Short mmCIF file of C-alpha atoms and ligand atoms in Angstrom, two decimals:
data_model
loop_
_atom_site.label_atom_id
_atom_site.label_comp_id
_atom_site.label_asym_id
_atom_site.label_seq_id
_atom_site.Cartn_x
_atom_site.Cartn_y
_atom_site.Cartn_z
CA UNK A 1 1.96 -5.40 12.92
CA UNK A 2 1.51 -5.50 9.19
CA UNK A 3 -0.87 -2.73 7.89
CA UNK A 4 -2.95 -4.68 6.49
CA UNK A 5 -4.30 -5.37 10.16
CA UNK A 6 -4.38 -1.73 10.60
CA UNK A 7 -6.45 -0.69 7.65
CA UNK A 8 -8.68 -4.08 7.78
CA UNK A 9 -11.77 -4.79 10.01
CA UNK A 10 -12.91 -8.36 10.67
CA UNK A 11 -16.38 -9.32 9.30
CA UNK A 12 -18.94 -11.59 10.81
CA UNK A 13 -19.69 -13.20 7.48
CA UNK A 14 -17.21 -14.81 5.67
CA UNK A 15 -16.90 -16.21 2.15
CA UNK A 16 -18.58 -19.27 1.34
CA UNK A 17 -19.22 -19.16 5.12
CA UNK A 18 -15.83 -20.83 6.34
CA UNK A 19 -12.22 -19.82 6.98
CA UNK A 20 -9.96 -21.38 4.86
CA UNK A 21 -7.00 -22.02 5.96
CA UNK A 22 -4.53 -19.20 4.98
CA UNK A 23 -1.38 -22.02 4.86
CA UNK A 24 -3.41 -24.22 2.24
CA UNK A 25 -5.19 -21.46 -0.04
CA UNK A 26 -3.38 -18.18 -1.26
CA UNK A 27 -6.35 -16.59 -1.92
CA UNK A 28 -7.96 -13.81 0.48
CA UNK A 29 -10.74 -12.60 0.32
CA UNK A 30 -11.23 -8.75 1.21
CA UNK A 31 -14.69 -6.43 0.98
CA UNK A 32 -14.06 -3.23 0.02
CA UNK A 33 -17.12 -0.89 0.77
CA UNK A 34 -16.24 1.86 -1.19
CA UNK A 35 -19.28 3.62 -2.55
CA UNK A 36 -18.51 7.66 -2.76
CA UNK A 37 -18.78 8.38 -6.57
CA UNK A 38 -21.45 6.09 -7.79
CA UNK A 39 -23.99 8.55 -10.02
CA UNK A 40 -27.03 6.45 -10.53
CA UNK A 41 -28.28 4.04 -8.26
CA UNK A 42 -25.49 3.31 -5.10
CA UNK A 43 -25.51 1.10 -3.13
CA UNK A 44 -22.04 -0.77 -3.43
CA UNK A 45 -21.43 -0.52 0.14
CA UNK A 46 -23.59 -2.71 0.97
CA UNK A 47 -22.28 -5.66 -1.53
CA UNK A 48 -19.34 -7.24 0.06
CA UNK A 49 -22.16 -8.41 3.14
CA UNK A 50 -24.91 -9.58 0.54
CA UNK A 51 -22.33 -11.44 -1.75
CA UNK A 52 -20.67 -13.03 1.64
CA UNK A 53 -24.17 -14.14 2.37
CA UNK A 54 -25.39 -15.56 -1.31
CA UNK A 55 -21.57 -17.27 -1.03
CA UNK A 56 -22.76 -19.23 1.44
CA UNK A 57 -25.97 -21.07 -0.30
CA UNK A 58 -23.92 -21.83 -3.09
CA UNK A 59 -21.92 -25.71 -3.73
CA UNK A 60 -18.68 -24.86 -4.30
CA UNK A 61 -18.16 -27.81 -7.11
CA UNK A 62 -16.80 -26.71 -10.42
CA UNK A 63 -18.04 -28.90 -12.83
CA UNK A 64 -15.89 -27.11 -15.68
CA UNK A 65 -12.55 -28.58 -13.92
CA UNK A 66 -13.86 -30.84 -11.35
CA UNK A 67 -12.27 -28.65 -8.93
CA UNK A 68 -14.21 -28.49 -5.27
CA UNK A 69 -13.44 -24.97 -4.03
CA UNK A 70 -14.13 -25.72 -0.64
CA UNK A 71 -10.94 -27.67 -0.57
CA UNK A 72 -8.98 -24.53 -1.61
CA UNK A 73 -11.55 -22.06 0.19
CA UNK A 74 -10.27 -18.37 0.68
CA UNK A 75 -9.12 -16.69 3.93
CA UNK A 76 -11.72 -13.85 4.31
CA UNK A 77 -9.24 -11.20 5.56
CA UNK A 78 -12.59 -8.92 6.53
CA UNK A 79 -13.64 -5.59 4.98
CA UNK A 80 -10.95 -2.92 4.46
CA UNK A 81 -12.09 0.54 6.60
CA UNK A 82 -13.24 3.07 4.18
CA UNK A 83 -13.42 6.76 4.59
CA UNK A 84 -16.79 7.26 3.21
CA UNK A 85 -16.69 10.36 1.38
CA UNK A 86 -12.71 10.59 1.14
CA UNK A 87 -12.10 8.66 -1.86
CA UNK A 88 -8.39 9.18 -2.15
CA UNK A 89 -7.83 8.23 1.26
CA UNK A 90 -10.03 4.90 1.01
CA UNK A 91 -7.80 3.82 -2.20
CA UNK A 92 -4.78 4.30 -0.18
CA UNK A 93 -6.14 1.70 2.60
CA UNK A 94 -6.69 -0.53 -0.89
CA UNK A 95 -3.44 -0.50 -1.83
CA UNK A 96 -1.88 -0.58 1.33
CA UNK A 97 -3.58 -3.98 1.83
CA UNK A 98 -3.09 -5.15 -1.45
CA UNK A 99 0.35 -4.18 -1.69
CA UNK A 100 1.26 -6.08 1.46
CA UNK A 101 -0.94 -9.27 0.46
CA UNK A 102 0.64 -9.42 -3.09
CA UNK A 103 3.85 -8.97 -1.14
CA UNK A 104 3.26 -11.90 0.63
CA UNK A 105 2.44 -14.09 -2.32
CA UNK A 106 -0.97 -13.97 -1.66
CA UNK A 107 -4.14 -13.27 -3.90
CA UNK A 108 -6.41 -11.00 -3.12
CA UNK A 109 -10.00 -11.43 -4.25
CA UNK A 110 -11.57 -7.75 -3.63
CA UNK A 111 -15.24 -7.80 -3.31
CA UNK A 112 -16.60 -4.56 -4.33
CA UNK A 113 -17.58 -1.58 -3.85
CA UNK A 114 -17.97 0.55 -6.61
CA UNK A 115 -15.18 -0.03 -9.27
CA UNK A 116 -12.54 2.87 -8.69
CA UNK A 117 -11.74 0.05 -5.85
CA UNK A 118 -9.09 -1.47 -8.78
CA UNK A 119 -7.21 2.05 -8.60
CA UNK A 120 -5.83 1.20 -5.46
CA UNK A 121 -5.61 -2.22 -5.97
CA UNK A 122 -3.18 -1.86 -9.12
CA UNK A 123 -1.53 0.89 -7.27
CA UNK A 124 -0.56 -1.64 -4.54
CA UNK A 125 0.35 -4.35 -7.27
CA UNK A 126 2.26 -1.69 -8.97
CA UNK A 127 4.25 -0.82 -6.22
CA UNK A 128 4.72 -5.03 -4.98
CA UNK A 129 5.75 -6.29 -8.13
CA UNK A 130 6.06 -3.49 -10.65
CA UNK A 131 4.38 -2.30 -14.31
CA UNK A 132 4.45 -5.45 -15.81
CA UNK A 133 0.95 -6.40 -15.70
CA UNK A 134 -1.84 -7.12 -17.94
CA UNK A 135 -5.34 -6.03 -16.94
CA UNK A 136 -7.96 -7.54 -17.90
CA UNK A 137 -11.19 -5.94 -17.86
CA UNK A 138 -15.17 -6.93 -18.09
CA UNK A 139 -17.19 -4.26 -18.01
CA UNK A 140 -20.00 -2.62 -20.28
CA UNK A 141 -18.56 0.37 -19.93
CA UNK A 142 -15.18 1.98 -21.09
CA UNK A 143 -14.57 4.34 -18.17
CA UNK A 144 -12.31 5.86 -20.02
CA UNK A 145 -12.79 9.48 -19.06
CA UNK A 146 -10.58 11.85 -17.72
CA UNK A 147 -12.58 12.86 -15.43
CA UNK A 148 -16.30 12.53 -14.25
CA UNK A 149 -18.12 15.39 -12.63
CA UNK A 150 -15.06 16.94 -11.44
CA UNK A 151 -13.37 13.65 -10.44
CA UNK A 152 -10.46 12.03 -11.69
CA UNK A 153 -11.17 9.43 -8.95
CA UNK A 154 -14.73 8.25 -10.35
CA UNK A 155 -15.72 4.69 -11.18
CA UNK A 156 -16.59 6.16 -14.83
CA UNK A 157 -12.78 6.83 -14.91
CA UNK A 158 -11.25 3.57 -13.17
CA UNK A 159 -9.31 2.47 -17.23
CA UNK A 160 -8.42 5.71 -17.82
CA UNK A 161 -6.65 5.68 -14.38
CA UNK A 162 -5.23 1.89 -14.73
CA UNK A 163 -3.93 2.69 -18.02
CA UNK A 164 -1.73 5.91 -17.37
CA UNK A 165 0.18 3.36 -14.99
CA UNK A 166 0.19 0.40 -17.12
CA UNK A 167 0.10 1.77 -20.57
CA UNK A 168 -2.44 1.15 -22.49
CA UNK A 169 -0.97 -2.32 -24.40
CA UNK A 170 -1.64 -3.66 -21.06
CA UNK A 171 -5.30 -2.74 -20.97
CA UNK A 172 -8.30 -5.22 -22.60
CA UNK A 173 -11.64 -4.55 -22.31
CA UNK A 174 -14.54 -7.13 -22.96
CA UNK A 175 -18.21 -6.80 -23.27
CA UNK A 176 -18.44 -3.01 -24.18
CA UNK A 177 -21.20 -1.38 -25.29
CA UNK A 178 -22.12 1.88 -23.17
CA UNK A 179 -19.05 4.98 -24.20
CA UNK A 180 -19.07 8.49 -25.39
CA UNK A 181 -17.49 9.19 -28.85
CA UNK A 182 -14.78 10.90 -26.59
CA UNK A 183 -13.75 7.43 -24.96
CA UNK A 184 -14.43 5.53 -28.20
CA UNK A 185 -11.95 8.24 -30.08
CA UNK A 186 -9.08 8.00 -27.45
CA UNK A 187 -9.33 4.38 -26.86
CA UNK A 188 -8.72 3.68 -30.63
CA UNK A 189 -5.99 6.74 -30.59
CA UNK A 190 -4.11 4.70 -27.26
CA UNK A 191 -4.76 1.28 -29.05
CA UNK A 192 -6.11 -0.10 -26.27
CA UNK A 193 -7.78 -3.74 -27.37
CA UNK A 194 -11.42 -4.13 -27.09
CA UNK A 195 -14.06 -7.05 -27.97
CA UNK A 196 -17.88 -5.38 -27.93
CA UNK A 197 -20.51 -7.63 -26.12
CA UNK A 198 -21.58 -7.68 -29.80
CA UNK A 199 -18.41 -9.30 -30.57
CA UNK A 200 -18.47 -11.46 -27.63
CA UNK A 201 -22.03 -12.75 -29.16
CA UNK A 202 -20.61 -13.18 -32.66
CA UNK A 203 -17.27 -14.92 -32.08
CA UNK A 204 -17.67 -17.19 -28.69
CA UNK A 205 -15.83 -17.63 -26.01
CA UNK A 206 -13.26 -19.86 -27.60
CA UNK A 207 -12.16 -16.82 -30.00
CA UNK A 208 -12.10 -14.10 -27.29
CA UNK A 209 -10.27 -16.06 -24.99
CA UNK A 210 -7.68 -16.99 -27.51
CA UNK A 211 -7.40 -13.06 -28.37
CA UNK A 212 -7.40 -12.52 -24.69
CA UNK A 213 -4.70 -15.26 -24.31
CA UNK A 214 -2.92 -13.61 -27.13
CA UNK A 215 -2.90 -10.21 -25.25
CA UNK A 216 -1.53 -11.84 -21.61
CA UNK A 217 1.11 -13.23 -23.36
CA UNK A 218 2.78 -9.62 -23.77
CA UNK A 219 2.81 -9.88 -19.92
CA UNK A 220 3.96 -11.74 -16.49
CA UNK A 221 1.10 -11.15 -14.64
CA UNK A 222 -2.70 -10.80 -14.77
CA UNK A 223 -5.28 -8.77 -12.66
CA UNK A 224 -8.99 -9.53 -13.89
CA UNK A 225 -11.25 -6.96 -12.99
CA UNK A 226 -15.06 -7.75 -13.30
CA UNK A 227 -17.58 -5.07 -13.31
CA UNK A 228 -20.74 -6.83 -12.83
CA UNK A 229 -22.75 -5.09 -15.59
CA UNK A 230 -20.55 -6.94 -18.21
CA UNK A 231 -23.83 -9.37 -17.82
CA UNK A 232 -27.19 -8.71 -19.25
CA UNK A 233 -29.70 -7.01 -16.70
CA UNK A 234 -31.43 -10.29 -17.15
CA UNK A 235 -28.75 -12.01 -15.41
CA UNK A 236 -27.40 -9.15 -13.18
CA UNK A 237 -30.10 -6.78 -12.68
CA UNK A 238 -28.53 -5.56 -9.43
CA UNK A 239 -26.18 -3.11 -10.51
CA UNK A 240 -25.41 0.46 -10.37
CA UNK A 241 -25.85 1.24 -14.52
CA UNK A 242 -27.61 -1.21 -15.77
CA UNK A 243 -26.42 -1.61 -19.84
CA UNK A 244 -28.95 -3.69 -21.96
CA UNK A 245 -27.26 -6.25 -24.34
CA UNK A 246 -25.27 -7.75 -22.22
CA UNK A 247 -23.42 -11.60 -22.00
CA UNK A 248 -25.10 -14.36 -20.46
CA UNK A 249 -22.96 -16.24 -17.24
CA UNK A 250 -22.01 -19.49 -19.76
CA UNK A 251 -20.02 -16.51 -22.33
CA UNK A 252 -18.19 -15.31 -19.22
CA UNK A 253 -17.30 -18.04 -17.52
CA UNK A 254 -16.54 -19.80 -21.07
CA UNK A 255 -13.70 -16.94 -21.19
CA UNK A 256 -12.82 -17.09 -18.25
CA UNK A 257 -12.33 -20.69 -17.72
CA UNK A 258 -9.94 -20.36 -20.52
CA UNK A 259 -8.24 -17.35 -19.44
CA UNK A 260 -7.70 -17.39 -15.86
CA UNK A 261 -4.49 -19.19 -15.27
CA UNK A 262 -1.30 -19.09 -12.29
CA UNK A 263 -0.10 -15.75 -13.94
CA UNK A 264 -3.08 -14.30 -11.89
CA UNK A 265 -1.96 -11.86 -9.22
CA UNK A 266 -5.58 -10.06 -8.39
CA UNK A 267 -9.48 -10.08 -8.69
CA UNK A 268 -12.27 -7.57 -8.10
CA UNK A 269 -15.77 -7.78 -8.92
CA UNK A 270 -17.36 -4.81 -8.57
CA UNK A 271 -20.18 -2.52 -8.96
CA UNK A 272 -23.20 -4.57 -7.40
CA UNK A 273 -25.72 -3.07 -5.72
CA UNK A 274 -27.85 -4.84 -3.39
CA UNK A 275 -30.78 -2.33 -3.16
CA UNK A 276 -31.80 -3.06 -6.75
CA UNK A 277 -30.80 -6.69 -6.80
CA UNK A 278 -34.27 -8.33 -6.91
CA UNK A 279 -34.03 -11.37 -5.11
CA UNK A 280 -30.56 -11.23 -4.53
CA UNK A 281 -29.58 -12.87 -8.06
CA UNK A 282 -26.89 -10.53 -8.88
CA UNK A 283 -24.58 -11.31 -5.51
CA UNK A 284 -25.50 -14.83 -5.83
CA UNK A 285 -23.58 -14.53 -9.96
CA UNK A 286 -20.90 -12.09 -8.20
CA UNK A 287 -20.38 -15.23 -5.60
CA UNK A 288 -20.29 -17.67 -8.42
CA UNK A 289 -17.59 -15.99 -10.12
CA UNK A 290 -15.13 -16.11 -7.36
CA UNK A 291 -16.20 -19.72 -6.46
CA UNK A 292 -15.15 -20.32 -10.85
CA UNK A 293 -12.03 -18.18 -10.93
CA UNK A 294 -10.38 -20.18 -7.82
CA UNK A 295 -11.54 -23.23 -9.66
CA UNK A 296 -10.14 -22.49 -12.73
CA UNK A 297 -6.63 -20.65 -10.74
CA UNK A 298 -6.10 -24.13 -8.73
CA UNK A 299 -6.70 -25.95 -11.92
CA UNK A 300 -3.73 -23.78 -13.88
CA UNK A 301 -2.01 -25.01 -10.61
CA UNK A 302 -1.81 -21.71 -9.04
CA UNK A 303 -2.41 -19.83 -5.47
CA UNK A 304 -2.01 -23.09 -3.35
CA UNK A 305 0.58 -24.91 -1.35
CA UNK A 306 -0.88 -28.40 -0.94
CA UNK A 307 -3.48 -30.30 -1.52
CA UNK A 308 -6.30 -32.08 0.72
MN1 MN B 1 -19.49 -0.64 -15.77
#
């Protein structure tokens, strides 16, 4: 038995509401429920069920590439089992199942979970196919600490952690705006490449995805990782640190539509939390940006066999 079957429950929701069909599609879809560290308002647990359920009242057109996702629909592999309170042990189930998706040429789509969920899945990248992969981060904040309350496994630390095993020329961050002079001095004293929502606002998506473009080219592989307070709280109000200033859903997906390509090995999107997600708006944008990044992945001509 692979151990992905071990350290994976089924769920009675699935993605979009259907089962793709795992010979087709590449993609899988796993929830990871991981919510031990979160230091505001938590709730992550609870995300991988509501953004499984907004999946499903979403069309699953793309009008950017004319791609219908629900040709090329993922195979929800379930939720993997978390140790609630033992984070170290719940990133080791992560990487365990990502490792042994990625080793299978799959791509796994992890829906978070608070965001020290892409520890273990780099880890289990890392360990499949090795250190030569860019990561690509949206988030609003750096976390970029060393450690958080004691923690070296905190979601304020999740970059920090990514970069000390892909070196930090294989770390980009866009839409900051929320760091301590501590993380601003050490991410300019590790060059690690940054665009500011500010930046993101002043250049377009165009520019940032060419820089972005620029940056992946330094590397075989891509993992995207997108923390769900790179948006404004006027778009994603359902989050666990809500940062003011944020990018609208047309910036990201304008960057990402030019960004995402075959080279992409792994996705997260992380850090919703349904408790404060007023009518359910923030699940329903985490939804939407799987149902985009497949389109745009099956447009690059990646992650499937054959088509309907
Ligand atoms: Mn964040």
């Amino acid at each position: 038995m692979s151990l992905r079957k071990v350290y994976l429950s089924p769920h009675t929701l699935t993605f979009l509401g259907t089962q793709g069909d795992p010979g087709r599609t590449l993609f899988s879809v796993i929830g990871v429920p991981l919510d031990s560290t979160s230091s505001f308002r938590s709730g992550t647990r609870f995300a991988p069920y509501s953004i499984r359920l907004m999946s499903q009242s979403l069309e699953t057109m793309s009008l950017r590439t004319g791609i219908d996702v629900e040709d090329y629909a993922p195979y929800d592999e379930g939720n993997v089992s978390i140790s609630h309170g033992n984070v170290d042990l719940s990133l080791r189930y992560v990487e365990a199942v990502c490792e042994d998706l990625v080793r299978e040429g799959r791509l796994p789509i992890l829906l978070g979970g608070e965001h020290t969920i892409s520890v273990g899945s780099i880890r289990g990248i890392f360990k499949a196919l090795g250190s030569d992969t860019c990561y690509l981060v949206l988030d609003a904040h750096a976390d970029y600490r060393s450690e958080y309350l004691g923690f070296k496994l905190s979601h304020a630390c999740t970059t920090r952690r990514v970069r000390e095993l892909l070196g930090p020329s294989n770390v980009f961050i866009i839409g900051l705006r929320a760091l301590s002079k501590d993380e601003l001095r050490s991410l300019k004293v590790d060059g690690v490449r940054y665009v500011t929502s500010i930046d993101v606002l002043r250049l377009g998506a165009r520019e940032v995805a060419r820089r972005v473009n620029d940056f992946k080219s330094t590397c075989s592989r891509l993992y995207v990782s997108i923390d769900m307070d790179v948006f404004d709280p006027a778009y994603a109000p359902g989050v666990t640190t809500p940062e003011p200033e944020g990018l609208s859903p047309t910036l990201v997906f304008g960057v990402l539509s030019r960004v995402l390509d075959k080279s992409v090995v792994g996705i997260d999107v992380v850090e919703v939390s349904p408790p404060y997600d007023v009518g359910m708006i923030t699940s329903a944008l985490a939804a939407k940006v799987v149902l985009e990044s497949i389109a745009y992945i099956v447009a690059s001509g990646g992650a499937v066999t054959s088509h309907p």
